[in-house]
Coordinates of C-alpha atoms and ligand atoms in Angstrom, one line a residue:
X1 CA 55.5 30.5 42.3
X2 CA 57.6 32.9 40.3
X3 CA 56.9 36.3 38.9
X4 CA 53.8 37.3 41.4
X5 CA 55.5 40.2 44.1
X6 CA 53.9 43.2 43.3
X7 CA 51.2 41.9 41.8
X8 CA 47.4 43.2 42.2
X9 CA 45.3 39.7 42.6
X10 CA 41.1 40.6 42.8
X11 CA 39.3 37.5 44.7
X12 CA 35.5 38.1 44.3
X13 CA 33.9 36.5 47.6
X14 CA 37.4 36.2 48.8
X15 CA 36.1 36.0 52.4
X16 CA 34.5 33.0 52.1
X17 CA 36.0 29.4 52.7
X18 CA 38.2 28.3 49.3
X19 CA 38.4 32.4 48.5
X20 CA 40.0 32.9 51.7
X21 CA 42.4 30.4 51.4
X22 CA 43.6 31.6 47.8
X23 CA 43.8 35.4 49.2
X24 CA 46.4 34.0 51.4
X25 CA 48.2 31.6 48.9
X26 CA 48.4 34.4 46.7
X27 CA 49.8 37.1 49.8
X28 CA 52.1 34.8 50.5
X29 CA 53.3 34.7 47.1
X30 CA 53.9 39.0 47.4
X31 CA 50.6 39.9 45.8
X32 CA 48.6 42.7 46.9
X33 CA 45.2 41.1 47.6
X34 CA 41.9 42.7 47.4
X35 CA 38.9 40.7 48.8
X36 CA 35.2 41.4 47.0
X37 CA 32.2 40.8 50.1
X38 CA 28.6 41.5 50.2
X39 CA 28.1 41.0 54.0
X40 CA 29.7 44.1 55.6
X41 CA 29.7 42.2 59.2
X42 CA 31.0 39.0 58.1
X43 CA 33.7 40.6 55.9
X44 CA 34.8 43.1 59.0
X45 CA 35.6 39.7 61.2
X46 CA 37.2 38.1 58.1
X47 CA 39.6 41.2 57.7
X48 CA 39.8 41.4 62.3
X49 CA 40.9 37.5 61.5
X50 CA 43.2 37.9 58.7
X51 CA 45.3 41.1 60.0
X52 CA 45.9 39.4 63.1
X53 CA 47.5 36.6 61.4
X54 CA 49.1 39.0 59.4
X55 CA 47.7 39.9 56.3
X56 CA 46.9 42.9 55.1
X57 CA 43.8 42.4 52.3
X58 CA 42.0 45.4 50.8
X59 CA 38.2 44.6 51.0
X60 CA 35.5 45.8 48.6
X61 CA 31.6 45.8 48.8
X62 CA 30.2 44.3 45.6
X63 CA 26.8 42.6 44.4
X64 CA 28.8 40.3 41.7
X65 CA 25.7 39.7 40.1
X66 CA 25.0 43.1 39.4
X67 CA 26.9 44.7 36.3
X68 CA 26.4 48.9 37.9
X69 CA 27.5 47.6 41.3
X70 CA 30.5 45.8 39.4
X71 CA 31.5 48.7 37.5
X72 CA 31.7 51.3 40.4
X73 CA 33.9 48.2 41.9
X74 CA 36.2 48.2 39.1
X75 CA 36.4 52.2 39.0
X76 CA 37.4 52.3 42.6
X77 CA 40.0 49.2 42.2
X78 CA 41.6 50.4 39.2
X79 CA 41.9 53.9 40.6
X80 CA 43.3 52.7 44.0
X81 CA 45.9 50.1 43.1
X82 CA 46.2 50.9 39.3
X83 CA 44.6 48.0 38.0
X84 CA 44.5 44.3 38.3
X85 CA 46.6 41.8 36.9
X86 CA 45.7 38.4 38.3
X87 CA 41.7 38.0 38.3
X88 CA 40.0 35.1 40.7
X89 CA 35.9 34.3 39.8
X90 CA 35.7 32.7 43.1
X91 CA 32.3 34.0 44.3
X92 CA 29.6 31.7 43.9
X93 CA 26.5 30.6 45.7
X94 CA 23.7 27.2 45.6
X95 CA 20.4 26.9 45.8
X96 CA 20.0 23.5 45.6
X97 CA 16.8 21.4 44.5
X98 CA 15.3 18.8 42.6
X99 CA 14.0 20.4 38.7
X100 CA 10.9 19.8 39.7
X101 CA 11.3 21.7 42.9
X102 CA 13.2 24.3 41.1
X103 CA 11.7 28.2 41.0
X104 CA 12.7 30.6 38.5
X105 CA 14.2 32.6 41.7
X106 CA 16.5 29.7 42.6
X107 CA 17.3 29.4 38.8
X108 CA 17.8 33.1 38.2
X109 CA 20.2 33.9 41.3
X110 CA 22.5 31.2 40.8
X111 CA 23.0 31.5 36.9
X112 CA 23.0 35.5 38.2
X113 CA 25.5 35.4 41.1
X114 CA 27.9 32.2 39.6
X115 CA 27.6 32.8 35.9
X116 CA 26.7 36.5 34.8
X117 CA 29.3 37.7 37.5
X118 CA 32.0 35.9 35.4
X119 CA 30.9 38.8 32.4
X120 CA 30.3 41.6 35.0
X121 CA 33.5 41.3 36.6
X122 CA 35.8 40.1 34.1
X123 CA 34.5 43.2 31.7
X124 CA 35.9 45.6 34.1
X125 CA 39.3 44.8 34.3
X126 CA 40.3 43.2 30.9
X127 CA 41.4 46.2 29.4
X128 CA 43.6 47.3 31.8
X129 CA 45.3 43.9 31.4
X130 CA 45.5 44.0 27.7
X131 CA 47.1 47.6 28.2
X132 CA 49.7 45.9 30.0
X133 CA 49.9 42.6 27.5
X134 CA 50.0 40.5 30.9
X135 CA 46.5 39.1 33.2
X136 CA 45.5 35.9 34.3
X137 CA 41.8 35.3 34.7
X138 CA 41.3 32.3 36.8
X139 CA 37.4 31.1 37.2
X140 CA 36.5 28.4 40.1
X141 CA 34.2 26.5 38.2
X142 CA 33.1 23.0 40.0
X143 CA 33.3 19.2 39.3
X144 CA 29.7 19.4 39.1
X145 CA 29.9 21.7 36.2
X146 CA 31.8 19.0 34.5
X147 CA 29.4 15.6 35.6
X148 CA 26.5 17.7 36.5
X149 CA 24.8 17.0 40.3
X150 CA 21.3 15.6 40.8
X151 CA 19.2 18.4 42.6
X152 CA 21.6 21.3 40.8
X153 CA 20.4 22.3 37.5
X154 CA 20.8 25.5 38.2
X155 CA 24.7 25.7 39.6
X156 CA 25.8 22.6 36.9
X157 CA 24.7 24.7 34.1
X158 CA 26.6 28.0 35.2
X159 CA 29.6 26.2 36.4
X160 CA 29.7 24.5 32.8
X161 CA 28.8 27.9 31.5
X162 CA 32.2 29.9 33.1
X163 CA 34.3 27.2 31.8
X164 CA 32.5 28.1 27.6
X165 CA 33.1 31.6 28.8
X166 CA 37.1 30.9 30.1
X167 CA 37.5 28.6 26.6
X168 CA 36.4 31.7 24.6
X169 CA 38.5 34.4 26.2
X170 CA 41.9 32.7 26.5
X171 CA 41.7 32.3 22.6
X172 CA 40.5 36.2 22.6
X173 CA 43.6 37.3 24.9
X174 CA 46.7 34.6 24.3
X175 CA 48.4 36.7 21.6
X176 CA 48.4 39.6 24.6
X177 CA 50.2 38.0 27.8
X178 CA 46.8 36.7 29.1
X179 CA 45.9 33.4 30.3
X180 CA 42.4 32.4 31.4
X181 CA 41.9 29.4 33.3
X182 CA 39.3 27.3 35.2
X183 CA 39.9 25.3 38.3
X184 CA 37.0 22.5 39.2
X185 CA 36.9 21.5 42.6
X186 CA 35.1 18.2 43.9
X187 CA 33.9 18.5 47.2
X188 CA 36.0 21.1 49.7
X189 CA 35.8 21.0 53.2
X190 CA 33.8 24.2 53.4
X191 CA 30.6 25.6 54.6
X192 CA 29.0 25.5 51.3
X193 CA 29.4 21.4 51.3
X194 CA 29.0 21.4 55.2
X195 CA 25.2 22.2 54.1
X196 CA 24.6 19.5 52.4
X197 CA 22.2 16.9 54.8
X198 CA 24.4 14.9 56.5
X199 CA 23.6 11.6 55.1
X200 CA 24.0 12.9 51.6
X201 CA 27.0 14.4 52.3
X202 CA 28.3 11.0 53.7
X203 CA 27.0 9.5 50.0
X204 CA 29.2 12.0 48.4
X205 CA 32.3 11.4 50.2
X206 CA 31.7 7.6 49.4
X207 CA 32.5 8.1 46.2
X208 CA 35.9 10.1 46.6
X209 CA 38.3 8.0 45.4
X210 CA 41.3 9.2 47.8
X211 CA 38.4 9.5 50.8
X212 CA 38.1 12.5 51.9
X213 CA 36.4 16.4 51.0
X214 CA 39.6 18.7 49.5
X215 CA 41.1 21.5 51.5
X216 CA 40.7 24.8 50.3
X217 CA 44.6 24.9 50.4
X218 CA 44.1 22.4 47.6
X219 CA 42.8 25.1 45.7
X220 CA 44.9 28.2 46.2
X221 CA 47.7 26.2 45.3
X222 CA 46.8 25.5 41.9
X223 CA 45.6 29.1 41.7
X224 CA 48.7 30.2 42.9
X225 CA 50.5 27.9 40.1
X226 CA 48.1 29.2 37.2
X227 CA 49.0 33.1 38.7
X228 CA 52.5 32.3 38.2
X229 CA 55.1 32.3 35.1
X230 CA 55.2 28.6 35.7
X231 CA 51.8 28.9 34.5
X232 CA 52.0 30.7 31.4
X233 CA 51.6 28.4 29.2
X234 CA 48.6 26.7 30.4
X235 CA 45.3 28.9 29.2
X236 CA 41.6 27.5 28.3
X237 CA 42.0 24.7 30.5
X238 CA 39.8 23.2 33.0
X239 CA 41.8 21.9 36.1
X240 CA 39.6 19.1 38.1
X241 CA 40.8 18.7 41.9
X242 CA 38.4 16.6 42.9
X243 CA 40.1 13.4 45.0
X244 CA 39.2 11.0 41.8
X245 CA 35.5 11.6 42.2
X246 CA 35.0 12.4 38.4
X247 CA 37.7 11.5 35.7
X248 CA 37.9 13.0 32.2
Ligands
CAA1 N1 20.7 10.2 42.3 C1 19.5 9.6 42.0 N2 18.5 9.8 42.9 C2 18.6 10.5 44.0 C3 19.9 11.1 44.3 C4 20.9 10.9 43.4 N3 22.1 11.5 43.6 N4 19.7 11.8 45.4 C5 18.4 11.6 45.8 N5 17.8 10.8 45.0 C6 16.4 10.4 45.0 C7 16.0 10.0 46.4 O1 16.3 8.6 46.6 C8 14.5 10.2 46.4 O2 13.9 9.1 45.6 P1 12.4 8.7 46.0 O3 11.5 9.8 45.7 O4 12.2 7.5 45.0 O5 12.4 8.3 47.4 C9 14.4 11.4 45.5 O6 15.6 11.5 44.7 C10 14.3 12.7 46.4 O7 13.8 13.7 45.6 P2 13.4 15.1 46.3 O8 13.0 16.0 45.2 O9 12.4 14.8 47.4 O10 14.8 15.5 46.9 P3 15.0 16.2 48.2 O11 14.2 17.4 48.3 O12 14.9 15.2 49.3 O13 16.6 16.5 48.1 C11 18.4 17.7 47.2 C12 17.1 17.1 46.9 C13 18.3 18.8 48.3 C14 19.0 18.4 46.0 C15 19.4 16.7 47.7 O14 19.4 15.6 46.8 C16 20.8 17.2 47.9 O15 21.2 17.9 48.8 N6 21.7 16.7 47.0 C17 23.1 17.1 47.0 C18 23.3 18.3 46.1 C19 24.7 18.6 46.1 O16 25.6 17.8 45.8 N7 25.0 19.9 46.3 C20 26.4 20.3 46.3 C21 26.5 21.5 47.1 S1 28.2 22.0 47.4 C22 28.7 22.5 45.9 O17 28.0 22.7 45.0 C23 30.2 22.8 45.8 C24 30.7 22.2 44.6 O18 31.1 22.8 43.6 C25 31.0 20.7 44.6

């Protein structure tokens, strides 16, 4: 991964199970990482965890889903590390149920939280990347985005929607040293997919081609790639890592 020491990488819900693993690939790679969180207590532990193995992440308290919270976070990133060039929309949550089933509330805080965030956060550090003709904006969409997921409307359509939003901007920003990306997972081993019911879970892994749920090392690693000047020529793509489980 060449061309990333010294970098500034934001991770929005960095502390969480695939955000923490691309804080880490990206580290590793001489980036200074800075971590977004909205639970103070479970982002303290994460940062305990992390600088005893070694890492040194900056950590910021941020509502993605709201754009005034979003913009006092960009105000006190840019002024403290001068801007960010690499960009990961990794926060996201479910709120899974049939249509049917579905309330506006469950509709409105995932399209809130995993889609608007993508404008919110992306608006606040996009200049200072054109200012220095070199960003990459890297959205974790979701194979489910891509297939759509019985019981998930509501995270299907914004997942879909960040990758319209990632086509759009890479054709706004190529001529300026910017890539934007999506990645879209399958099924990761993390706490998100370890809620799923059991038995449904099971169903899911059953149809994983290579048999198994992905790492979140699976992840960072092609996050890490995209970050890179290897990467540079790659923009407005959507990259599936999904074991198999959907082809297109
Ligand atoms: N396809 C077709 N029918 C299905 C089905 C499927 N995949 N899954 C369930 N059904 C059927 C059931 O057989 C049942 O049928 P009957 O009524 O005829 O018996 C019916 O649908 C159940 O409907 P309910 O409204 O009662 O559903 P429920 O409340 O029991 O469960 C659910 C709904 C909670 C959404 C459950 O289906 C579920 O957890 N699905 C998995 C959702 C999922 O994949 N979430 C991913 C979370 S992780 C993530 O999102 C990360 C990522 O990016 C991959």
């Amino acid at each position: 991964m060449s061309g990333l020491n010294g970098k500034v990488a934001l991770v929005t819900g960095g502390t969480g199970g695939i955000g923490s693993a691309i804080c880490v690939k990206l580290a590793q790679a001489g980036c200074k990482v800075v971590s977004t969180y909205v639970d103070e207590a479970q982002a303290n532990d994460w940062k305990a965890k992390m600088t005893a193995a070694g890492y040194d992440f900056g950590l910021v308290k941020c509502d993605v889903g709201s754009f005034d919270d979003c913009k006092a976070m960009g105000e006190k990133v840019n002024a403290e590390y001068g801007g960010v060039d690499i960009l990961v929309n990794n926060a996201g949550i479910t709120k899974d149920g049939t249509f049917r089933k579905m309330s506006g509330d469950q509709w409105n805080a995932v399209l809130t939280v995993n889609l608007d965030s993508v404008f919110n956060v992306t608006k606040q550090f996009i200049d200072g990347m054109l200012g220095k003709s070199w960003g990459r904006v890297i959205n974790i969409s979701s194979i489910n985005g891509q297939k759509g997921q019985f019981g998930q409307t509501n995270y299907s359509a914004a997942k879909a929607g960040m990758h319209g939003f990632t086509m759009a901007l890479a054709q706004e920003t190529a001529k300026k040293g910017i890539t934007v990306n999506s990645i879209s997972p399958g099924y990761i081993g993390t706490e998100m997919v370890m809620a799923i019911a059991e038995e449904v879970r099971n169903q899911i892994i059953a149809q994983i081609p290579v048999g198994r749920l992905g790492k979140p090392e699976e992840i960072a690693a092609l996050v890490g790639f995209l970050a890179s000047e290897d990467g540079a020529f790659i923009t407005g793509a959507n990259i599936a890592a999904n074991g198999g489980q959907h082809m297109c």
